[in-house]
């Protein structure tokens, strides 16, 4: 990713269409029509086609080189076979940006992929930037410029604060059609195969665009994790929330994507963890992308959002309250003044507590709607008002909708109407025209509010000055002081211990008598383990003995291990037998690891270990580096975290020691990015009143990148 | 619940309106208009009002007694104060059913509740059945009879196979408005405060109604669990699925309901468990009620439904595939013939595997839509086809919709269109008019298919002859051989052991030497416990000692317990000290219990115990009695069930013994319904190769109803 300014890409003064045509129904004709008849270009439109002198009554140039001065954007709609040559000509002619709508590149096989790489090279070598190929192009709704073949473009008239960046085209238009309920989009870029510019470039531009407040992205793959993170960090610095739908999250979805585009789907769990860490609001569905982007564009969520529910049907507010409760959102306890004011306005049988049910009286007396909503929105504890509308009563519902709009004009507290009916009469249009973006079901509305509220929580958790950028270093990068060879457990533990990671007491022995002496130095029972650079699964072949006590048992264990290895794996190099203290007062087992994600680099994982691994999908992941607050958050967000307070009245576990271990691992890997894999499994926690360290890495594997 | 035939309630020949009026805008006028102008009554409509001779040009009778012969249904729309008297007159006049629309009864306070009880008494004493009060009445769409004040009734023209029963009125109409996407409702009864007839009576009627195939219910409370279960059992016997939305499932929702109606919200977890046990398909939202009811009415789900995804956008089918994968649904592996046929039809760049992506080629050549859908639906493994439509391209989308309708006319495999756009052009109407009931988002569509599929799984799990009815007995019922007094742990364990429940070896002792002798009979260490009918929490006050070995330790423990109790609770009655084997080779701890739910009677619970209680919400509940298959299903559905196969290569646990314990508990409580509470906590499981029984109830409490 570079930082080319994209202003003249989205808002070009002059545009050329390479391959202009007037053939009815052709893509090229629609491109010309969209630009000539339905766009407000500040400058001029030039048509290029060597086989025609005019197209739709406009003069036609034979070659882009004939167009002078050079255009800001050339839209390419010629067949795939001629695209590379045409793009070269554009670069030679001084064109700033090329938008290639043509398909038949990376998505169709090796030949197409080779052509696509040629496009990438042209961009890199000339500095001319490329959108596409295989995309519907760019849609600038606020300035009314359509560099796209879409016949739907002519209806794209609802401008607003959302910047939309997608790879594929179809689902982007689904988001645009949320204009039907009032969602306003400023700019939409569909990057297609992204031979050059991709979603991060567009997000970077949106971050600096003063007319865009909220960024929505639809991703099939994240080919460049560093670019993605840089872009969302810029958006975060500009206080613009990014809402993302990532497709290809399940095995089935990945399969579908693989047959759809060449994009790499990435590993869903890592993506989601990264999104959460960097404040990207992840959603599960297209309608949710619109729901959440709209709500975020309407109001900035506070740290701990309080929800009010308002309605005219007991059943509907109750259903809403159920969903709010199940989502873990907080229903506001209304201020006494609020209740008193509601009581003065509403009939005696109305419910004045939250949820507020003004009953069907509101249909007969619509002034009650505005009055009660006004009072509710003014309550100091209320950050958002959910307003379910279960039935469309046609014209009867219109005054209710008007009252909602009036309240929203007065108040900065966002009102979220829930239009529960499948019928959409004039009241729906009132809400949509006022940009209240009604949501279509209680469950989706509550999901939107949950995500909005969670984003507020994330914002509040940021340290002053924002989140540090992750390291995103490949393990192939060498450091000045490389990590030592750590091919065995003994070497790994020794190096970890040197770097402040607690490991069990013990030492490497080479005779049975050395082993007896080593065991005698320990307090309780011992564990004996074979040490060999060639053995990954020691215990499977008799290489580990636990609970060994006293000289005779140690000698027997020592000899037994050597016997077993001699039979099972006679050719391995044996460096000795590790004699270690056995930790038998285990309160909790965890797994701590670092691995390299192909997209995002080093990921730190901490999760429940032992028997709980099978039962709990209990893992927290963060990109490195992590510092104390993040490490603490990882631990607190584990499902096993209640156990840290002590189980069944037992003593608490040592969270601080675990935080410290995670931070030391982070420091170690940050200093040694050549670490490709590090696994401490298990890390055992002992009650803090136990003797010995309260957190111990009982086994350790460290793998460095092959040099 | 009695079994009055409700045919003449829903399809009356003659109807009277008590309180007929022509005052513009009045409820009474709308009732008259709905019946006079918008209904197809087989018989006659009679208006009753002592203050008028005609209403809207029709003659008016002063009293219901003047109407002869007696009407099938009298609709009461007079003010609350006169309702009881009017209803008495109806009963005296031989009216069969009364529908009371008037509000101001149980929902407004003590006086209203007293009037409502008077209505209940009239029904019980006269046999005349009552709907309401406080409801919008009955809507017979298929025969076009509206006994309701709703101004929306005139638009209720979409008849179909759904029977709808609700308590409150507003949300029922939300379901009716799903007619907009093709949902056809046959009959809708809103029971309001349900002074007499309630949802179970209506479900019972629907179960026998040949024009209704699927029953949808919206519940605020279940005041009579036995009636509810009887009704859904009748529906199950008639092979009619029941879909239910239960409002008041969270603390917030219960609060909202409490202020809304007098209905008791019940305990959500028990309700959901009962629904699952008896095949009621529970949903979370109103739109889901329509989604799932529609799909169930269109096709009976098989035991293990295979899903196909078909679309024209790679992004959309991929999003669908993600949702299918995350829901745990099974995406069908297409038959080779299917792929070959698709390959012959579709362009080379289409995706022929499931999900099938025919690409935008389908827009240009709509015949590809019908051909490919036909092939897909004919695949023997495909039970349902999900067809996402991401964008409304206006007229261009119409041939696509027509092709879907044509395919559905040919095939019994249900096609579920997912209309993802907020725009609803003519193609949407094509799908709605053909009753394909498009769902509005991918996530909701997949949720509907999941529930549909789960219902197929439930159907397949039924034993031949269907599910036995639960006992629904109140503990106050005495049995001929009452349970013995079991006020202490010793008594409870002794009785349980007598009934085949394994408990630890041990006996009650009265001197320290007896205790030493008892301990000497045990294999390992002993546990000593105080035995007293007055002590609930023995260990809190030093009444329990564990891990006691040898005579000296036993004596010390014995005396220590008596000392501790003597100091902490000097006045309790001490019956002795229980000396038991200590079970220290515990592989898994469970909790097994029975309690009496106020709505449904005896509920058996089994759940994870010990440390896992805090981390896993891992509980299975069933109404009693349970037999082997149900007991086994409870165990298999526990989240800890993977541990039964043995942990970390260890030996497996004894599922059979646990099944047997659950069945014995069920038998015991079924024979002794005077048991109010029974708790075995913990029940410990040992590896099957351990000595001693593999399942042991280590502690036990049994409480009988006070006689």
Short mmCIF file of N, CA and C in Angstrom, two decimals, chain B residues 395-464:
data_model
loop_
_atom_site.label_atom_id
_atom_site.label_comp_id
_atom_site.label_asym_id
_atom_site.label_seq_id
_atom_site.Cartn_x
_atom_site.Cartn_y
_atom_site.Cartn_z
N UNK B 395 -37.19 -4.91 -13.19
CA UNK B 395 -37.78 -5.82 -14.17
C UNK B 395 -36.82 -6.94 -14.55
N UNK B 396 -35.51 -6.66 -14.48
CA UNK B 396 -34.52 -7.68 -14.85
C UNK B 396 -34.58 -8.89 -13.91
N UNK B 397 -35.02 -8.65 -12.67
CA UNK B 397 -35.07 -9.75 -11.71
C UNK B 397 -36.35 -10.57 -11.85
N UNK B 398 -37.34 -10.05 -12.55
CA UNK B 398 -38.62 -10.76 -12.65
C UNK B 398 -38.50 -12.14 -13.29
N UNK B 399 -37.77 -12.30 -14.40
CA UNK B 399 -37.67 -13.66 -14.97
C UNK B 399 -37.00 -14.64 -14.00
N UNK B 400 -36.08 -14.13 -13.18
CA UNK B 400 -35.44 -15.00 -12.18
C UNK B 400 -36.48 -15.49 -11.19
N UNK B 401 -37.31 -14.57 -10.72
CA UNK B 401 -38.36 -14.95 -9.77
C UNK B 401 -39.36 -15.91 -10.42
N UNK B 402 -39.71 -15.63 -11.66
CA UNK B 402 -40.64 -16.52 -12.35
C UNK B 402 -40.06 -17.93 -12.48
N UNK B 403 -38.77 -18.01 -12.75
CA UNK B 403 -38.14 -19.32 -12.87
C UNK B 403 -38.18 -20.05 -11.53
N UNK B 404 -37.98 -19.33 -10.44
CA UNK B 404 -38.05 -19.97 -9.12
C UNK B 404 -39.45 -20.52 -8.88
N UNK B 405 -40.45 -19.73 -9.23
CA UNK B 405 -41.82 -20.18 -9.04
C UNK B 405 -42.10 -21.42 -9.89
N UNK B 406 -41.64 -21.38 -11.14
CA UNK B 406 -41.85 -22.54 -12.01
C UNK B 406 -41.19 -23.79 -11.45
N UNK B 407 -39.97 -23.64 -10.97
CA UNK B 407 -39.28 -24.79 -10.38
C UNK B 407 -40.07 -25.34 -9.20
N UNK B 408 -40.61 -24.43 -8.37
CA UNK B 408 -41.32 -24.89 -7.18
C UNK B 408 -42.62 -25.59 -7.55
N UNK B 409 -43.22 -25.18 -8.65
CA UNK B 409 -44.45 -25.84 -9.09
C UNK B 409 -44.17 -27.29 -9.49
N UNK B 410 -42.94 -27.52 -9.98
CA UNK B 410 -42.58 -28.87 -10.44
C UNK B 410 -42.09 -29.77 -9.32
N UNK B 411 -41.51 -29.17 -8.26
CA UNK B 411 -40.71 -29.96 -7.31
C UNK B 411 -41.30 -29.90 -5.91
N UNK B 412 -41.12 -30.99 -5.18
CA UNK B 412 -41.54 -30.98 -3.77
C UNK B 412 -40.40 -30.52 -2.85
N UNK B 413 -39.21 -30.34 -3.42
CA UNK B 413 -38.10 -29.82 -2.61
C UNK B 413 -38.33 -28.32 -2.39
N UNK B 414 -38.45 -27.90 -1.13
CA UNK B 414 -38.77 -26.47 -0.95
C UNK B 414 -37.60 -25.57 -1.35
N UNK B 415 -37.95 -24.50 -2.04
CA UNK B 415 -36.99 -23.46 -2.41
C UNK B 415 -37.24 -22.27 -1.49
N UNK B 416 -36.21 -21.82 -0.80
CA UNK B 416 -36.36 -20.68 0.10
C UNK B 416 -35.61 -19.48 -0.47
N UNK B 417 -36.32 -18.55 -1.07
CA UNK B 417 -35.63 -17.37 -1.61
C UNK B 417 -35.23 -16.45 -0.46
N UNK B 418 -34.01 -15.92 -0.54
CA UNK B 418 -33.55 -14.95 0.46
C UNK B 418 -33.49 -13.60 -0.23
N UNK B 419 -34.44 -12.76 0.07
CA UNK B 419 -34.51 -11.44 -0.57
C UNK B 419 -33.68 -10.49 0.27
N UNK B 420 -32.43 -10.28 -0.14
CA UNK B 420 -31.49 -9.56 0.71
C UNK B 420 -31.59 -8.05 0.58
N UNK B 421 -32.21 -7.57 -0.46
CA UNK B 421 -32.26 -6.13 -0.69
C UNK B 421 -33.40 -5.48 0.07
N UNK B 422 -33.21 -4.20 0.41
CA UNK B 422 -34.30 -3.44 1.01
C UNK B 422 -35.28 -2.93 -0.04
N UNK B 423 -34.90 -3.04 -1.30
CA UNK B 423 -35.79 -2.63 -2.36
C UNK B 423 -36.69 -3.82 -2.70
N UNK B 424 -37.96 -3.57 -2.93
CA UNK B 424 -38.88 -4.67 -3.22
C UNK B 424 -39.66 -4.37 -4.48
N UNK B 425 -39.07 -4.77 -5.59
CA UNK B 425 -39.70 -4.48 -6.87
C UNK B 425 -40.65 -5.60 -7.28
N UNK B 426 -40.97 -5.65 -8.55
CA UNK B 426 -41.97 -6.60 -9.03
C UNK B 426 -41.57 -8.07 -8.82
N UNK B 427 -40.28 -8.37 -8.83
CA UNK B 427 -39.87 -9.77 -8.64
C UNK B 427 -40.23 -10.25 -7.24
N UNK B 428 -40.15 -9.34 -6.27
CA UNK B 428 -40.54 -9.71 -4.91
C UNK B 428 -42.02 -10.12 -4.90
N UNK B 429 -42.84 -9.35 -5.59
CA UNK B 429 -44.26 -9.67 -5.62
C UNK B 429 -44.51 -11.02 -6.30
N UNK B 430 -43.71 -11.34 -7.31
CA UNK B 430 -43.86 -12.65 -7.97
C UNK B 430 -43.66 -13.77 -6.94
N UNK B 431 -42.59 -13.63 -6.14
CA UNK B 431 -42.30 -14.66 -5.13
C UNK B 431 -43.38 -14.71 -4.06
N UNK B 432 -43.82 -13.54 -3.62
CA UNK B 432 -44.83 -13.48 -2.56
C UNK B 432 -46.16 -14.05 -3.06
N UNK B 433 -46.54 -13.65 -4.27
CA UNK B 433 -47.82 -14.12 -4.81
C UNK B 433 -47.83 -15.63 -4.96
N UNK B 434 -46.66 -16.20 -5.23
CA UNK B 434 -46.58 -17.66 -5.37
C UNK B 434 -46.38 -18.35 -4.03
N UNK B 435 -46.44 -17.58 -2.95
CA UNK B 435 -46.33 -18.11 -1.58
C UNK B 435 -44.96 -18.71 -1.27
N UNK B 436 -43.92 -18.22 -1.91
CA UNK B 436 -42.58 -18.72 -1.57
C UNK B 436 -42.05 -18.06 -0.29
N UNK B 437 -42.76 -17.08 0.22
CA UNK B 437 -42.44 -16.44 1.50
C UNK B 437 -40.95 -16.11 1.62
N UNK B 438 -40.45 -15.23 0.78
CA UNK B 438 -39.02 -14.89 0.88
C UNK B 438 -38.64 -14.43 2.29
N UNK B 439 -37.47 -14.84 2.72
CA UNK B 439 -36.92 -14.41 4.02
C UNK B 439 -35.99 -13.24 3.74
N UNK B 440 -35.84 -12.34 4.72
CA UNK B 440 -35.24 -11.06 4.41
C UNK B 440 -33.75 -10.93 4.69
N UNK B 441 -33.13 -11.96 5.19
CA UNK B 441 -31.68 -11.90 5.33
C UNK B 441 -31.14 -13.31 5.34
N UNK B 442 -29.88 -13.42 5.00
CA UNK B 442 -29.24 -14.72 4.99
C UNK B 442 -29.29 -15.36 6.37
N UNK B 443 -28.99 -14.56 7.39
CA UNK B 443 -28.93 -15.16 8.72
C UNK B 443 -30.30 -15.65 9.17
N UNK B 444 -31.36 -14.90 8.87
CA UNK B 444 -32.69 -15.36 9.25
C UNK B 444 -33.11 -16.59 8.44
N UNK B 445 -32.72 -16.62 7.17
CA UNK B 445 -33.07 -17.77 6.34
C UNK B 445 -32.40 -19.04 6.88
N UNK B 446 -31.13 -18.90 7.24
CA UNK B 446 -30.41 -20.08 7.73
C UNK B 446 -30.96 -20.49 9.10
N UNK B 447 -31.36 -19.52 9.89
CA UNK B 447 -31.98 -19.84 11.18
C UNK B 447 -33.28 -20.62 10.95
N UNK B 448 -34.06 -20.21 9.96
CA UNK B 448 -35.31 -20.91 9.67
C UNK B 448 -35.03 -22.34 9.22
N UNK B 449 -34.06 -22.49 8.34
CA UNK B 449 -33.74 -23.84 7.86
C UNK B 449 -33.21 -24.70 9.02
N UNK B 450 -32.43 -24.09 9.91
CA UNK B 450 -31.92 -24.83 11.07
C UNK B 450 -33.06 -25.37 11.91
N UNK B 451 -34.04 -24.54 12.15
CA UNK B 451 -35.15 -24.98 13.01
C UNK B 451 -36.01 -26.01 12.31
N UNK B 452 -36.18 -25.80 11.04
CA UNK B 452 -36.92 -26.77 10.24
C UNK B 452 -36.20 -28.13 10.31
N UNK B 453 -34.90 -28.10 10.10
CA UNK B 453 -34.11 -29.33 10.12
C UNK B 453 -34.13 -29.97 11.51
N UNK B 454 -34.04 -29.15 12.53
CA UNK B 454 -34.03 -29.68 13.89
C UNK B 454 -35.36 -30.36 14.19
N UNK B 455 -36.44 -29.83 13.65
CA UNK B 455 -37.74 -30.47 13.87
C UNK B 455 -37.77 -31.85 13.20
N UNK B 456 -37.13 -31.96 12.04
CA UNK B 456 -37.03 -33.28 11.40
C UNK B 456 -36.25 -34.25 12.27
N UNK B 457 -35.20 -33.75 12.87
CA UNK B 457 -34.40 -34.59 13.77
C UNK B 457 -35.25 -35.05 14.95
N UNK B 458 -36.04 -34.13 15.50
CA UNK B 458 -36.90 -34.48 16.63
C UNK B 458 -37.93 -35.53 16.22
N UNK B 459 -38.56 -35.32 15.06
CA UNK B 459 -39.55 -36.29 14.60
C UNK B 459 -38.94 -37.67 14.49
N UNK B 460 -37.72 -37.71 13.95
CA UNK B 460 -37.06 -39.00 13.74
C UNK B 460 -36.69 -39.66 15.06
N UNK B 461 -36.52 -38.86 16.10
CA UNK B 461 -36.11 -39.42 17.39
C UNK B 461 -37.28 -40.01 18.16
N UNK B 462 -38.49 -39.77 17.69
CA UNK B 462 -39.66 -40.27 18.43
C UNK B 462 -39.72 -41.78 18.34
N UNK B 463 -40.06 -42.43 19.44
CA UNK B 463 -40.30 -43.87 19.35
C UNK B 463 -41.58 -44.11 18.54
N UNK B 464 -41.73 -45.29 18.02
CA UNK B 464 -42.98 -45.62 17.32
C UNK B 464 -44.12 -45.40 18.28
#
